[in-house]
Short mmCIF file of C-alpha atoms in Angstrom, two decimals:
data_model
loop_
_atom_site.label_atom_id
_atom_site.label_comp_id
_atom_site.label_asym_id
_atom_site.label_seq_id
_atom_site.Cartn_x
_atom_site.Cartn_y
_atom_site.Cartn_z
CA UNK X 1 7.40 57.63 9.82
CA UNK X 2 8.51 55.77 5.92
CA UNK X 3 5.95 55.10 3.96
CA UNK X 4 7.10 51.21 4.06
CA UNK X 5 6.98 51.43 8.24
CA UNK X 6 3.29 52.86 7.82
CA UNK X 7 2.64 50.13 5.03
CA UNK X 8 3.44 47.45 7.40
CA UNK X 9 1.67 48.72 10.27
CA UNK X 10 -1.52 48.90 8.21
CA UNK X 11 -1.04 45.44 6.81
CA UNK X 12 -0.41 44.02 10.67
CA UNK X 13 -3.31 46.04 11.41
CA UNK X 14 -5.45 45.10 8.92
CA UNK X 15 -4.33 41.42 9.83
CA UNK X 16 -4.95 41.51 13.38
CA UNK X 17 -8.31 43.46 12.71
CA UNK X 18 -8.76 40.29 10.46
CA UNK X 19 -7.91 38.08 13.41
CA UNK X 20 -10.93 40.01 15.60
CA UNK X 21 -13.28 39.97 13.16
CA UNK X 22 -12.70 36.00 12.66
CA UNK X 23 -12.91 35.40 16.24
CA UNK X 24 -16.22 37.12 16.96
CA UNK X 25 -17.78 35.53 13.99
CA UNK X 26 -16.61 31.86 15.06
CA UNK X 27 -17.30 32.63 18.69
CA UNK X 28 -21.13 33.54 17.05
CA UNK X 29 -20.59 30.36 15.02
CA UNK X 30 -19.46 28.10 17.96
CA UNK X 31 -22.31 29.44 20.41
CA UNK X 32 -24.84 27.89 18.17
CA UNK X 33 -23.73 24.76 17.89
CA UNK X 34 -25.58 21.75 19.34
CA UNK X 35 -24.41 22.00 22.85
CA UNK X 36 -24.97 18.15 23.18
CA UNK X 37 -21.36 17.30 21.70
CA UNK X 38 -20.37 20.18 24.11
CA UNK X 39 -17.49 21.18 21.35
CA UNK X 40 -16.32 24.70 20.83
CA UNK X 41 -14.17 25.87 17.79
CA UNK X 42 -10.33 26.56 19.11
CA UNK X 43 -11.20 30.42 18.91
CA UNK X 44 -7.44 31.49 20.09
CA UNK X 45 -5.59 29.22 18.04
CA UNK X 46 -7.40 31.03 15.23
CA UNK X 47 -6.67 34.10 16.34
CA UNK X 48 -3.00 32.87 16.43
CA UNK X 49 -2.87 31.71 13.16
CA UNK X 50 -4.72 35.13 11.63
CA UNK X 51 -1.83 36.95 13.86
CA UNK X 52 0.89 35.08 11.89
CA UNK X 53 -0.75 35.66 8.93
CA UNK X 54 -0.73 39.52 9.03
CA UNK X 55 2.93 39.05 10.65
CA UNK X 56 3.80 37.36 7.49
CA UNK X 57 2.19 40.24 5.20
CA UNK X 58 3.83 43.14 6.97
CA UNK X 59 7.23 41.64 7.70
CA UNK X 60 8.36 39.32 5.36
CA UNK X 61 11.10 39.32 2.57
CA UNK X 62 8.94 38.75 -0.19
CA UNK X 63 5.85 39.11 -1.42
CA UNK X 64 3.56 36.31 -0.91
CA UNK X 65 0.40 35.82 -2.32
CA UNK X 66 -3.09 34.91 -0.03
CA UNK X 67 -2.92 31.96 -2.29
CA UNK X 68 0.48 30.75 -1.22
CA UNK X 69 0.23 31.42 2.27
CA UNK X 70 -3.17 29.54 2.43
CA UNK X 71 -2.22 26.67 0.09
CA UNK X 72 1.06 25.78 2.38
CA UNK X 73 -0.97 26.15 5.70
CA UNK X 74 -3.29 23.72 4.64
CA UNK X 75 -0.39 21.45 3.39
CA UNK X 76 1.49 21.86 6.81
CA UNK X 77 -1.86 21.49 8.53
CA UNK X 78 -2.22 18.03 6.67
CA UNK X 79 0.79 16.64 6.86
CA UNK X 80 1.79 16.83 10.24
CA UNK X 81 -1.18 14.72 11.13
CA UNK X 82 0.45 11.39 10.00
CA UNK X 83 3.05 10.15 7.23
CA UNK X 84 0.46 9.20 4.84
CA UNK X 85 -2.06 12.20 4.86
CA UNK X 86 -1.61 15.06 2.21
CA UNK X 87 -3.01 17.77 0.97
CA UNK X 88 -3.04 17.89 -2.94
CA UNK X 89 -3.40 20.35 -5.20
CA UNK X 90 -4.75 19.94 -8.63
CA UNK X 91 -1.56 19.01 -10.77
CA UNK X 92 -1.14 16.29 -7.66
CA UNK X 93 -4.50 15.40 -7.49
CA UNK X 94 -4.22 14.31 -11.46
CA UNK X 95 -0.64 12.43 -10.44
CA UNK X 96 -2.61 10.48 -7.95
CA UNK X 97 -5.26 9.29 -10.40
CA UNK X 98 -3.15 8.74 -13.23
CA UNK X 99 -0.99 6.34 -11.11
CA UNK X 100 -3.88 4.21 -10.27
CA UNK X 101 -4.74 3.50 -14.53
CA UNK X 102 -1.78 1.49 -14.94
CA UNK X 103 0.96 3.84 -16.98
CA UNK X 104 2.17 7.11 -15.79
CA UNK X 105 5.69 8.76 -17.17
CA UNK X 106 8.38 8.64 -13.82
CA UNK X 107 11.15 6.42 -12.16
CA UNK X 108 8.19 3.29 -10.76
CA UNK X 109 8.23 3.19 -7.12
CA UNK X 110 6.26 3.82 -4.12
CA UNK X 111 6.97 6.17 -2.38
CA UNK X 112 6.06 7.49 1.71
CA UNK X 113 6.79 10.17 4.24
CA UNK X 114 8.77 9.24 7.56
CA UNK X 115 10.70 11.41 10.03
CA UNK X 116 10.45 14.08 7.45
CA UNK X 117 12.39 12.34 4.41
CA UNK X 118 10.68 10.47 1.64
CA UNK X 119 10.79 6.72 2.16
CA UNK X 120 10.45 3.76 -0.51
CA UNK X 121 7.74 1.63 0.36
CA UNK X 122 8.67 -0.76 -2.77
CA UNK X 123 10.33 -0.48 -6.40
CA UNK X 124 7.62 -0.84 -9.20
CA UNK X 125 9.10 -4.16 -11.18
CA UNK X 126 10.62 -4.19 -14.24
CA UNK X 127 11.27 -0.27 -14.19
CA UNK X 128 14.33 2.64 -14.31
CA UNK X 129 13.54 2.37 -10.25
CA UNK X 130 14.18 -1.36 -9.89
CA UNK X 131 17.08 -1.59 -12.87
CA UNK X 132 18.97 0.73 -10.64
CA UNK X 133 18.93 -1.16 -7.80
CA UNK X 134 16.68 0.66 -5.40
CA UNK X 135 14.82 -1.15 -2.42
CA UNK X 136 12.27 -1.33 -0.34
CA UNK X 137 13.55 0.94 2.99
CA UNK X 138 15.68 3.27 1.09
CA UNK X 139 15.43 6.71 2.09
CA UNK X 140 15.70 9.54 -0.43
CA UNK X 141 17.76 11.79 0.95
CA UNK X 142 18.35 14.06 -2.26
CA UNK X 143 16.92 14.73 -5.24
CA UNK X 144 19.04 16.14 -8.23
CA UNK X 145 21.29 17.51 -5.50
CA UNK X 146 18.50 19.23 -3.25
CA UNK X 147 17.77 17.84 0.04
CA UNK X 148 13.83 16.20 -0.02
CA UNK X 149 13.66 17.22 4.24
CA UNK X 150 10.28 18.44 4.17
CA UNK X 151 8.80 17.50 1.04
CA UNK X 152 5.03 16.01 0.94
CA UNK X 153 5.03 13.15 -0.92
CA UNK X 154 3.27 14.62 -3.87
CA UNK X 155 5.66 16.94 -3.82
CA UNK X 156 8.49 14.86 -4.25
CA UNK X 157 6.58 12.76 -6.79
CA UNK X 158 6.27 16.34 -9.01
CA UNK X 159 10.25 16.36 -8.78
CA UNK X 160 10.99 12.49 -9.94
CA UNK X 161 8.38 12.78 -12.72
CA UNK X 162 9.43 14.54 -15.88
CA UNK X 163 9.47 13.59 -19.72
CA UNK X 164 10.58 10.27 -20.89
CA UNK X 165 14.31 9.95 -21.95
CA UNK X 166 15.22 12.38 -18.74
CA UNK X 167 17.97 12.05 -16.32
CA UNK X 168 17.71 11.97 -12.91
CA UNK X 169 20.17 11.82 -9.86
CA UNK X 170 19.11 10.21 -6.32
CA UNK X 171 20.90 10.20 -3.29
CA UNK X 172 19.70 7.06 -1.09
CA UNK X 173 20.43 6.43 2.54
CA UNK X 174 19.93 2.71 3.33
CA UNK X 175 20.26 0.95 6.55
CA UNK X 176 23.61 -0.65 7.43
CA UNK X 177 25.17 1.26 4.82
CA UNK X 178 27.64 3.96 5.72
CA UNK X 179 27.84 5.98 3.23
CA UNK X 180 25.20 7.59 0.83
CA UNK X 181 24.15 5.69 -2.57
CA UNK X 182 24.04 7.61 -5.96
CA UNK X 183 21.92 6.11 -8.61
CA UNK X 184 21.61 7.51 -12.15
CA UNK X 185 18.26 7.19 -13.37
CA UNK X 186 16.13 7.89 -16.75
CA UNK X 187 12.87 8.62 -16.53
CA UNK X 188 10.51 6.08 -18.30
CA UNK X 189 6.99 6.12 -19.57
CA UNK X 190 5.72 3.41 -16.13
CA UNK X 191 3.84 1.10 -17.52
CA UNK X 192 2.27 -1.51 -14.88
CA UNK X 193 0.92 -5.11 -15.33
CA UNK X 194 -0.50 -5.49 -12.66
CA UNK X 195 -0.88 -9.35 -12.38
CA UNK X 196 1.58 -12.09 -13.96
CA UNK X 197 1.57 -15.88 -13.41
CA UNK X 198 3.29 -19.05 -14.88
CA UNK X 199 3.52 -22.31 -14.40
CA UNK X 200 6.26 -23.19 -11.50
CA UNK X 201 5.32 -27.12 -12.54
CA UNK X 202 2.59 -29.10 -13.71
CA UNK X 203 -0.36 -28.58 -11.02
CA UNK X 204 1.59 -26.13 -8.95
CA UNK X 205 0.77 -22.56 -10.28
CA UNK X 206 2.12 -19.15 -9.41
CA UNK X 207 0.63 -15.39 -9.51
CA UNK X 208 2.18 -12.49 -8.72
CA UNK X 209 0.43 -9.13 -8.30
CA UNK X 210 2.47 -6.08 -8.48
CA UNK X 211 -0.12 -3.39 -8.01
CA UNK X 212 -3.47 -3.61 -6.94
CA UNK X 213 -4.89 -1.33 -9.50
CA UNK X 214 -8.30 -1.41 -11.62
CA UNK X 215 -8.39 -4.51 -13.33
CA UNK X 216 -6.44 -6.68 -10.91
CA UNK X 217 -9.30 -8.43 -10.06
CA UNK X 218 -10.09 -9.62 -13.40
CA UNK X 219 -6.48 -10.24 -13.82
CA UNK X 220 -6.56 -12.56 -11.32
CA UNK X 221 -9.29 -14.94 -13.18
CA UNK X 222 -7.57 -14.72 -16.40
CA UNK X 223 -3.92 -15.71 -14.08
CA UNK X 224 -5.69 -18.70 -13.39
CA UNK X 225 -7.62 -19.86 -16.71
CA UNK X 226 -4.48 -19.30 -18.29
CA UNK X 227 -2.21 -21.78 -15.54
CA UNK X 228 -4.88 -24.04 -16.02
CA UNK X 229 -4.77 -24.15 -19.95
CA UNK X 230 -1.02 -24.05 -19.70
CA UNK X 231 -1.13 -27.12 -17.38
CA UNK X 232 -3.10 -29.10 -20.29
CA UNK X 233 -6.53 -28.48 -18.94
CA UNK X 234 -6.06 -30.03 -15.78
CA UNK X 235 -7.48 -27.98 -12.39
CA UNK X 236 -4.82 -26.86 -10.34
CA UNK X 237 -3.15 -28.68 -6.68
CA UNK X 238 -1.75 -25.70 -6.03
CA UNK X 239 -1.29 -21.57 -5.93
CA UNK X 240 1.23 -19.31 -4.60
CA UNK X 241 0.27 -15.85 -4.76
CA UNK X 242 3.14 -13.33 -4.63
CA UNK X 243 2.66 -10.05 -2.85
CA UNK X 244 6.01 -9.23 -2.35
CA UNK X 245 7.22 -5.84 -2.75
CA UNK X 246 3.84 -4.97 -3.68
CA UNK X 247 3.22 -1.33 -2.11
CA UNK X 248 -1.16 -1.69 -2.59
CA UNK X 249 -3.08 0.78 -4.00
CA UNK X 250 -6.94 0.31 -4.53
CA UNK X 251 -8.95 -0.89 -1.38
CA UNK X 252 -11.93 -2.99 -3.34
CA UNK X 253 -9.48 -4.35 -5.72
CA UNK X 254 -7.73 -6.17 -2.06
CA UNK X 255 -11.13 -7.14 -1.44
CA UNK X 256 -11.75 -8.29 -4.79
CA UNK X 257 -8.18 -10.68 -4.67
CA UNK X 258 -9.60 -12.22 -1.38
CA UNK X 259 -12.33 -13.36 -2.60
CA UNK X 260 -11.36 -15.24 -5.46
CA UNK X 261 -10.00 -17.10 -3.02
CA UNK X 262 -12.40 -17.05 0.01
CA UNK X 263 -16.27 -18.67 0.68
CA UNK X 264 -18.14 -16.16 -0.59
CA UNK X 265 -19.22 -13.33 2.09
CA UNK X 266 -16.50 -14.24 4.12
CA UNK X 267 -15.35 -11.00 5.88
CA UNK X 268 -11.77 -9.29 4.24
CA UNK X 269 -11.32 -6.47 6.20
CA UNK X 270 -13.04 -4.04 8.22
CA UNK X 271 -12.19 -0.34 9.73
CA UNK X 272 -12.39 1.28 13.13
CA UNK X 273 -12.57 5.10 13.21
CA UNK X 274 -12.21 8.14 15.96
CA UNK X 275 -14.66 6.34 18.10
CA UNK X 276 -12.53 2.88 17.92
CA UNK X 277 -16.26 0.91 16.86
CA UNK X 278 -16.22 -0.98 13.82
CA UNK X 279 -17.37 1.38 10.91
CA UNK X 280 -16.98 -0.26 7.89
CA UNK X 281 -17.33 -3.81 6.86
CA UNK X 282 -16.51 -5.54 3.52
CA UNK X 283 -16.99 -9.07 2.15
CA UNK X 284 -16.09 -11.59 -0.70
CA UNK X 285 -19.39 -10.33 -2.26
CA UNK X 286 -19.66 -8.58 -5.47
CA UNK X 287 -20.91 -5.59 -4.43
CA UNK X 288 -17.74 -5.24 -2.32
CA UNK X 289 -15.26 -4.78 -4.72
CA UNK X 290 -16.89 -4.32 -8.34
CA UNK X 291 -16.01 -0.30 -9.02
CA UNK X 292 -18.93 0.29 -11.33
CA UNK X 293 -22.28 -1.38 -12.44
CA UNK X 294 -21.38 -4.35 -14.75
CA UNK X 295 -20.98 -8.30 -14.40
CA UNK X 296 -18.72 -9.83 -11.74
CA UNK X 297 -14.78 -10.04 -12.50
CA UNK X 298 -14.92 -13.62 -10.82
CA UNK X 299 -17.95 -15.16 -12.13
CA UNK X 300 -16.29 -18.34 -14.30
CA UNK X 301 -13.51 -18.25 -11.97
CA UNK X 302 -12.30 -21.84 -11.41
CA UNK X 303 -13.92 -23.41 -8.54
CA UNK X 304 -10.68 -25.16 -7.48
CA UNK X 305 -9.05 -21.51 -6.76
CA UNK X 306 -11.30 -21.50 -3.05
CA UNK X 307 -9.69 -24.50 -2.11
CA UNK X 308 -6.77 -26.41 -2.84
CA UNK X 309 -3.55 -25.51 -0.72
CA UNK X 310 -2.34 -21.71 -0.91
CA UNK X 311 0.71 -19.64 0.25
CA UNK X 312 1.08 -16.03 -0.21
CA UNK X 313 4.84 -14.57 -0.14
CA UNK X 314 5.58 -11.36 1.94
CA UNK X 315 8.19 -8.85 2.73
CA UNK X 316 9.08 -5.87 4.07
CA UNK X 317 8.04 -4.53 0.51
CA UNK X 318 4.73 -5.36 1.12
CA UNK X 319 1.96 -2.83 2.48
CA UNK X 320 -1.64 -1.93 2.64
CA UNK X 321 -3.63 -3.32 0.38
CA UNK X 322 -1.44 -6.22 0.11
CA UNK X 323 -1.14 -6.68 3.79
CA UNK X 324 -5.09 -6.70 3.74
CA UNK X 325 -4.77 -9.61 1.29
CA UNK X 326 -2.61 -11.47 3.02
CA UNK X 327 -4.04 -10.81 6.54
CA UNK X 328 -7.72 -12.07 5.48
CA UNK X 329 -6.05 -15.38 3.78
CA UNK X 330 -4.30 -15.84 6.99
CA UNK X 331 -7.09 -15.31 9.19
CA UNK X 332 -9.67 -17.60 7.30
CA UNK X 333 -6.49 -20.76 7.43
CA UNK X 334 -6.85 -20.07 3.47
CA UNK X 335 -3.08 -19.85 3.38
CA UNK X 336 -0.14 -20.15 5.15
CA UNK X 337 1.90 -16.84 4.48
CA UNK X 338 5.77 -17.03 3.83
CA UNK X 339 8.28 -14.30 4.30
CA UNK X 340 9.75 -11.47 6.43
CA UNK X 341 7.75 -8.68 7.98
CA UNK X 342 5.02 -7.07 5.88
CA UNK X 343 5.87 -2.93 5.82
CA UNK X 344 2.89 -1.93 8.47
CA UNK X 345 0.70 -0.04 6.88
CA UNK X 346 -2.62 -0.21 8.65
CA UNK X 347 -4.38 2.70 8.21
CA UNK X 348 -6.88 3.56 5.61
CA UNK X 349 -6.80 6.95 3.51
CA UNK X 350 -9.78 8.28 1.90
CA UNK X 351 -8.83 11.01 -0.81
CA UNK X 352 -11.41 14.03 -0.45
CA UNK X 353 -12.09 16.44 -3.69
CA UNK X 354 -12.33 19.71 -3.04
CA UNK X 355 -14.12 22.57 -5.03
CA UNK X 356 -11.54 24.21 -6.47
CA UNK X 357 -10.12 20.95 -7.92
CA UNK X 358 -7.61 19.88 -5.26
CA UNK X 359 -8.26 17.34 -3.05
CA UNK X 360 -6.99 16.08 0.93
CA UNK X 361 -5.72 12.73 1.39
CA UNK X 362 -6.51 11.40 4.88
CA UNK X 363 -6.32 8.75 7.40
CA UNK X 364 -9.78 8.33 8.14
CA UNK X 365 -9.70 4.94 10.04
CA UNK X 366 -7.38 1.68 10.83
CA UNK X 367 -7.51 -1.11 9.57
CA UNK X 368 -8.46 -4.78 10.94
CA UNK X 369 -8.71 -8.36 9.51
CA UNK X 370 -11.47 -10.21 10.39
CA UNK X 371 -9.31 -11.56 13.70
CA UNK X 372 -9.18 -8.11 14.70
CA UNK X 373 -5.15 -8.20 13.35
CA UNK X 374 -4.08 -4.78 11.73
CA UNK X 375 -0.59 -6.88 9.97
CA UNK X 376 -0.14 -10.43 8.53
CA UNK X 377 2.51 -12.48 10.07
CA UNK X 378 5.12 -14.00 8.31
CA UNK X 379 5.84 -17.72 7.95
CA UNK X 380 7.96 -18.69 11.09
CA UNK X 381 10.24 -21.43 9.09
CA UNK X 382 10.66 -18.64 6.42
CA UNK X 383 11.50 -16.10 9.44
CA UNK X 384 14.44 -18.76 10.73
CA UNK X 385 15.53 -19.39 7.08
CA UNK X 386 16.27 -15.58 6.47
CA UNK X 387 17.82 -14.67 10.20
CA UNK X 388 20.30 -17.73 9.29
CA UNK X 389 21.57 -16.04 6.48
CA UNK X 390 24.72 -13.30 6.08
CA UNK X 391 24.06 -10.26 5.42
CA UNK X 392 25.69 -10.79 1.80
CA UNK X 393 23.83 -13.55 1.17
CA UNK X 394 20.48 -11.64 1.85
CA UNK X 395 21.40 -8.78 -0.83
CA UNK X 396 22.16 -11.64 -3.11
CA UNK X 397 19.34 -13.59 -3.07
CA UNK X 398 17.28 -9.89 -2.63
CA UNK X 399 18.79 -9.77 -6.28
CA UNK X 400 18.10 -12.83 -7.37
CA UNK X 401 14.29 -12.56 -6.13
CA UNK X 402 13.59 -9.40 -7.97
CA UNK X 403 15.11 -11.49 -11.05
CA UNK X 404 12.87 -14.38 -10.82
CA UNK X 405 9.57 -13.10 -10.58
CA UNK X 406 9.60 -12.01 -14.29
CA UNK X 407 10.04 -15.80 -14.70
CA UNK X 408 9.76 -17.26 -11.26
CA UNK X 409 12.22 -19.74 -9.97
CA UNK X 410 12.49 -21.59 -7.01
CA UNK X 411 16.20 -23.16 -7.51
CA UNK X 412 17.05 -19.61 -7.38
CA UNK X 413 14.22 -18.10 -4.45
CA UNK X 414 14.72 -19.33 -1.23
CA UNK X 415 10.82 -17.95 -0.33
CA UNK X 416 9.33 -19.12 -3.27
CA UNK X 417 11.09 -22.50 -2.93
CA UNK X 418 9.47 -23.05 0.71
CA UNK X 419 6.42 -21.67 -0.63
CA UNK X 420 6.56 -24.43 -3.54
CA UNK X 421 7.35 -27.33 -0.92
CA UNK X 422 4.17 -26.29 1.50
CA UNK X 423 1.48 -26.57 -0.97
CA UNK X 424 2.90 -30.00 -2.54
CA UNK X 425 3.03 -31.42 0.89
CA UNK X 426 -0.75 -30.61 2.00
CA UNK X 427 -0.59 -32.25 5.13
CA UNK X 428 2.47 -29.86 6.07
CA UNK X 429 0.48 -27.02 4.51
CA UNK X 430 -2.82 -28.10 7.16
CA UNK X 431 0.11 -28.22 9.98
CA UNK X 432 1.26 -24.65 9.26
CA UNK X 433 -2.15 -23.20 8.91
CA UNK X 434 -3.10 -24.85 12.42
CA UNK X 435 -5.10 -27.48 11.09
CA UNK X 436 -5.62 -31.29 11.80
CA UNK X 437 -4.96 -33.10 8.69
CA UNK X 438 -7.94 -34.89 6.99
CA UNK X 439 -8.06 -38.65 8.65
CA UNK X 440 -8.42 -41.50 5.81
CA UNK X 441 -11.67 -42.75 5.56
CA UNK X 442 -11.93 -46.29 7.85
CA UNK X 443 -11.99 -49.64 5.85
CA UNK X 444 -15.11 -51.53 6.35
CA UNK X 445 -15.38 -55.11 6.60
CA UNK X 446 -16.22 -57.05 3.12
CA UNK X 447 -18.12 -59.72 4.48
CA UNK X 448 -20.93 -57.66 7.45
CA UNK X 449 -19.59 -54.07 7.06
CA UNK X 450 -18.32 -53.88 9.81
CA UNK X 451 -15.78 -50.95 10.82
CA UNK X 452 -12.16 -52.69 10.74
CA UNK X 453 -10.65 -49.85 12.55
CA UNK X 454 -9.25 -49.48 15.84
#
């Protein structure tokens, strides 16, 4: 017998040994467990997975490391559970933080996992990404030439970052287009304001949020002392709040949004785990969406903010935390939301460090508004206005929206334009949030003071 045939029949040996050994020491493991969940480790799928691990010594090509082998069973392990869990290791871990600060070096999008190809969620405004012309749905079918099929997320993230000043070639797949879209890209130092507003007219503001990030929420009150100084010190008749193509990010900063415009305490979102009870609850309350110790982003916010008429614009662009936003604004007749179909994100993911400096990403519970509804819906007038429209006319005015939110403009944005019309027209805006309009006050009678009304 070779000394490589002996070589890999002590490595299978060793590995199956390996696989014993494991299996008596969980099955000592599993016996003393609190018999009252009555829950037993999955001793043979162990043993499986130790049996393809000293297959994989003895028999394969190369030469893997423990390291490897162990680091892309736990990705595999990970990802197959849903599109949006991940493990991370510690260069990916750092990409995930850094992305939440507000400037990060890359193309600006959002990007997600689905059917095994890396799917935009929603171009990052006023970035390489959204210059080129990508959108929300696009699937990345190619990187620099190489096929993305079975890239994490993170993964695929590590390709499209790189040094400012870089090229870059994508290969998109998009629906209802035949063949496959090239874009030539250069990378870009990303940097992210998160929250932008102007002054559509005098009393009618508008504030759009990109990115829910750190300091959204105090972006938010500054949005509106800003509309109302620009509007000559006069409060406010109106908001639109502009969520569109806005892919989320932090949970408390969602919670933090909704409640500059909510009562205070009134319930944003809440979670149901494994169980399918209601696990955790959060509120417009402080405590709720304030990261760290310190005083209250919305303290001097104006007080006209929680109630003159609202609309918040949607699309398919628009997921997570955004969706949480516009779901609790929804639910509490706050505002009437205009647009197409939010993207569908209702899950939560809690990201898990690990000791060695990686961390796991995972779904650890859905998501509900406080009407037990996972996903805003859209305006129904908006719906009609965008099923009536050609498919040529959509991509235009697609184009034209991404245009006009740098300097919003409803002549040009169908959406915002209906948006506009809603919240100048408040007993429209009561009608589409299901609410009886406010009945004048009856006259009384000069003379005895008496009711004149019929």
């Amino acid at each position: 017998m070779s000394t490589s045939t002996l070589k890999k029949v002590a490595l299978y040996t060793l590995g199956a040994f390996s696989g014993v050994a494991l299996s008596l020491s969980v099955q000592s493991f599993a016996a003393e467990k609190d018999k009252k969940d009555n829950e037993t480790l999955p001793v043979q799928s162990i043993r499986n997975m130790a049996e393809v691990y000293g297959q994989i010594k003895a028999n394969y090509y190369q030469d893997k490391s423990d390291a490897d082998l162990f680091e892309g069973a736990m990705k595999g392990m990970v990802s197959d559970l849903d599109p949006h869990s991940e493990y991370m290791d510690k260069k990916g871990y750092a990409d995930m933080k850094e992305s939440t600060s507000g400037e990060f070096g890359g193309l600006g999008m959002e990007i997600g996992q689905e059917d095994g190809f890396i799917k935009v969620i929603a171009p990052i405004e006023d970035t390489p990404a959204e210059r080129a012309g990508v959108k929300s749905g696009d699937f990345i079918a190619k990187i620099d030439n190489v096929s993305t099929r079975g890239l994490t997320t993170s993964e695929a993230v590590k390709k499209m970052r790189g040094k400012p000043g870089t090229k870059i070639t994508l290969t998109l797949s998009r629906k209802n287009v035949d063949k496959p879209i090239v874009v030539n890209l250069t990378r870009a130092i990303i940097k992210v304001k998160s929250v932008r507003h102007h002054l559509l007219e005098p009393n009618y503001g508008y504030i759009r949020v990109s990115q829910f990030q750190e300091r959204t929420v105090a972006g938010i009150n500054e949005a509106a002392k800003a509309l109302i100084k620009a509007n000559k010190g006069a409060p406010l008749k109106g908001i639109i709040l502009d969520l569109r193509d806005d892919p989320g990010g932090l949970l408390d900063g969602a919670v933090g949004v909704s409640a500059a415009f909510l009562p205070a305490d009134a319930k944003v979102v809440s979670t149901k785990g494994r169980d399918g009870k209601e696990g955790m609850v959060l509120k417009a309350r402080p405590e709720d969406y304030i990261r760290t110790s310190g005083r209250d982003p919305l303290a001097d916010l104006p007080a006209e903010l929680k109630t003159i008429p609202m609309t918040v614009l949607i699309n398919s662009g628009s997921a997570s935390a955004s969706e949480i936003v516009a779901g609790a604004l929804q639910d509490h007749k706050r505002a009437v939301v205009v647009g197409t179909q939010s993207f569908g994100k209702g899950s939560v993911q809690t990201l898990i460090p690990l000791s060695n400096g990686s961390a796991v990403k995972l779904t650890t519970a859905l998501y509900y508004t406080s009407n037990e509804i996972s996903t805003p819906d859209s305006n129904e007038a908006a719906k009609a206005d965008e099923n009536a429209k050609s498919k040529k006319g959509k991509d235009k005015e697609k184009d034209e929206d991404l245009s006009s939110r740098r300097i919003p403009n409803p002549a040009k944005d169908d959406q915002l334009r209906k948006a506009l019309d809603l919240v100048k027209n408040p007993a429209e805006w009561q009608k589409s949030l299901g609410l009886a309009a406010k009945k004048p006050a009856p006259k009384k009678d000069k003379k005895d003071g008496k009711d004149e009304s019929k």
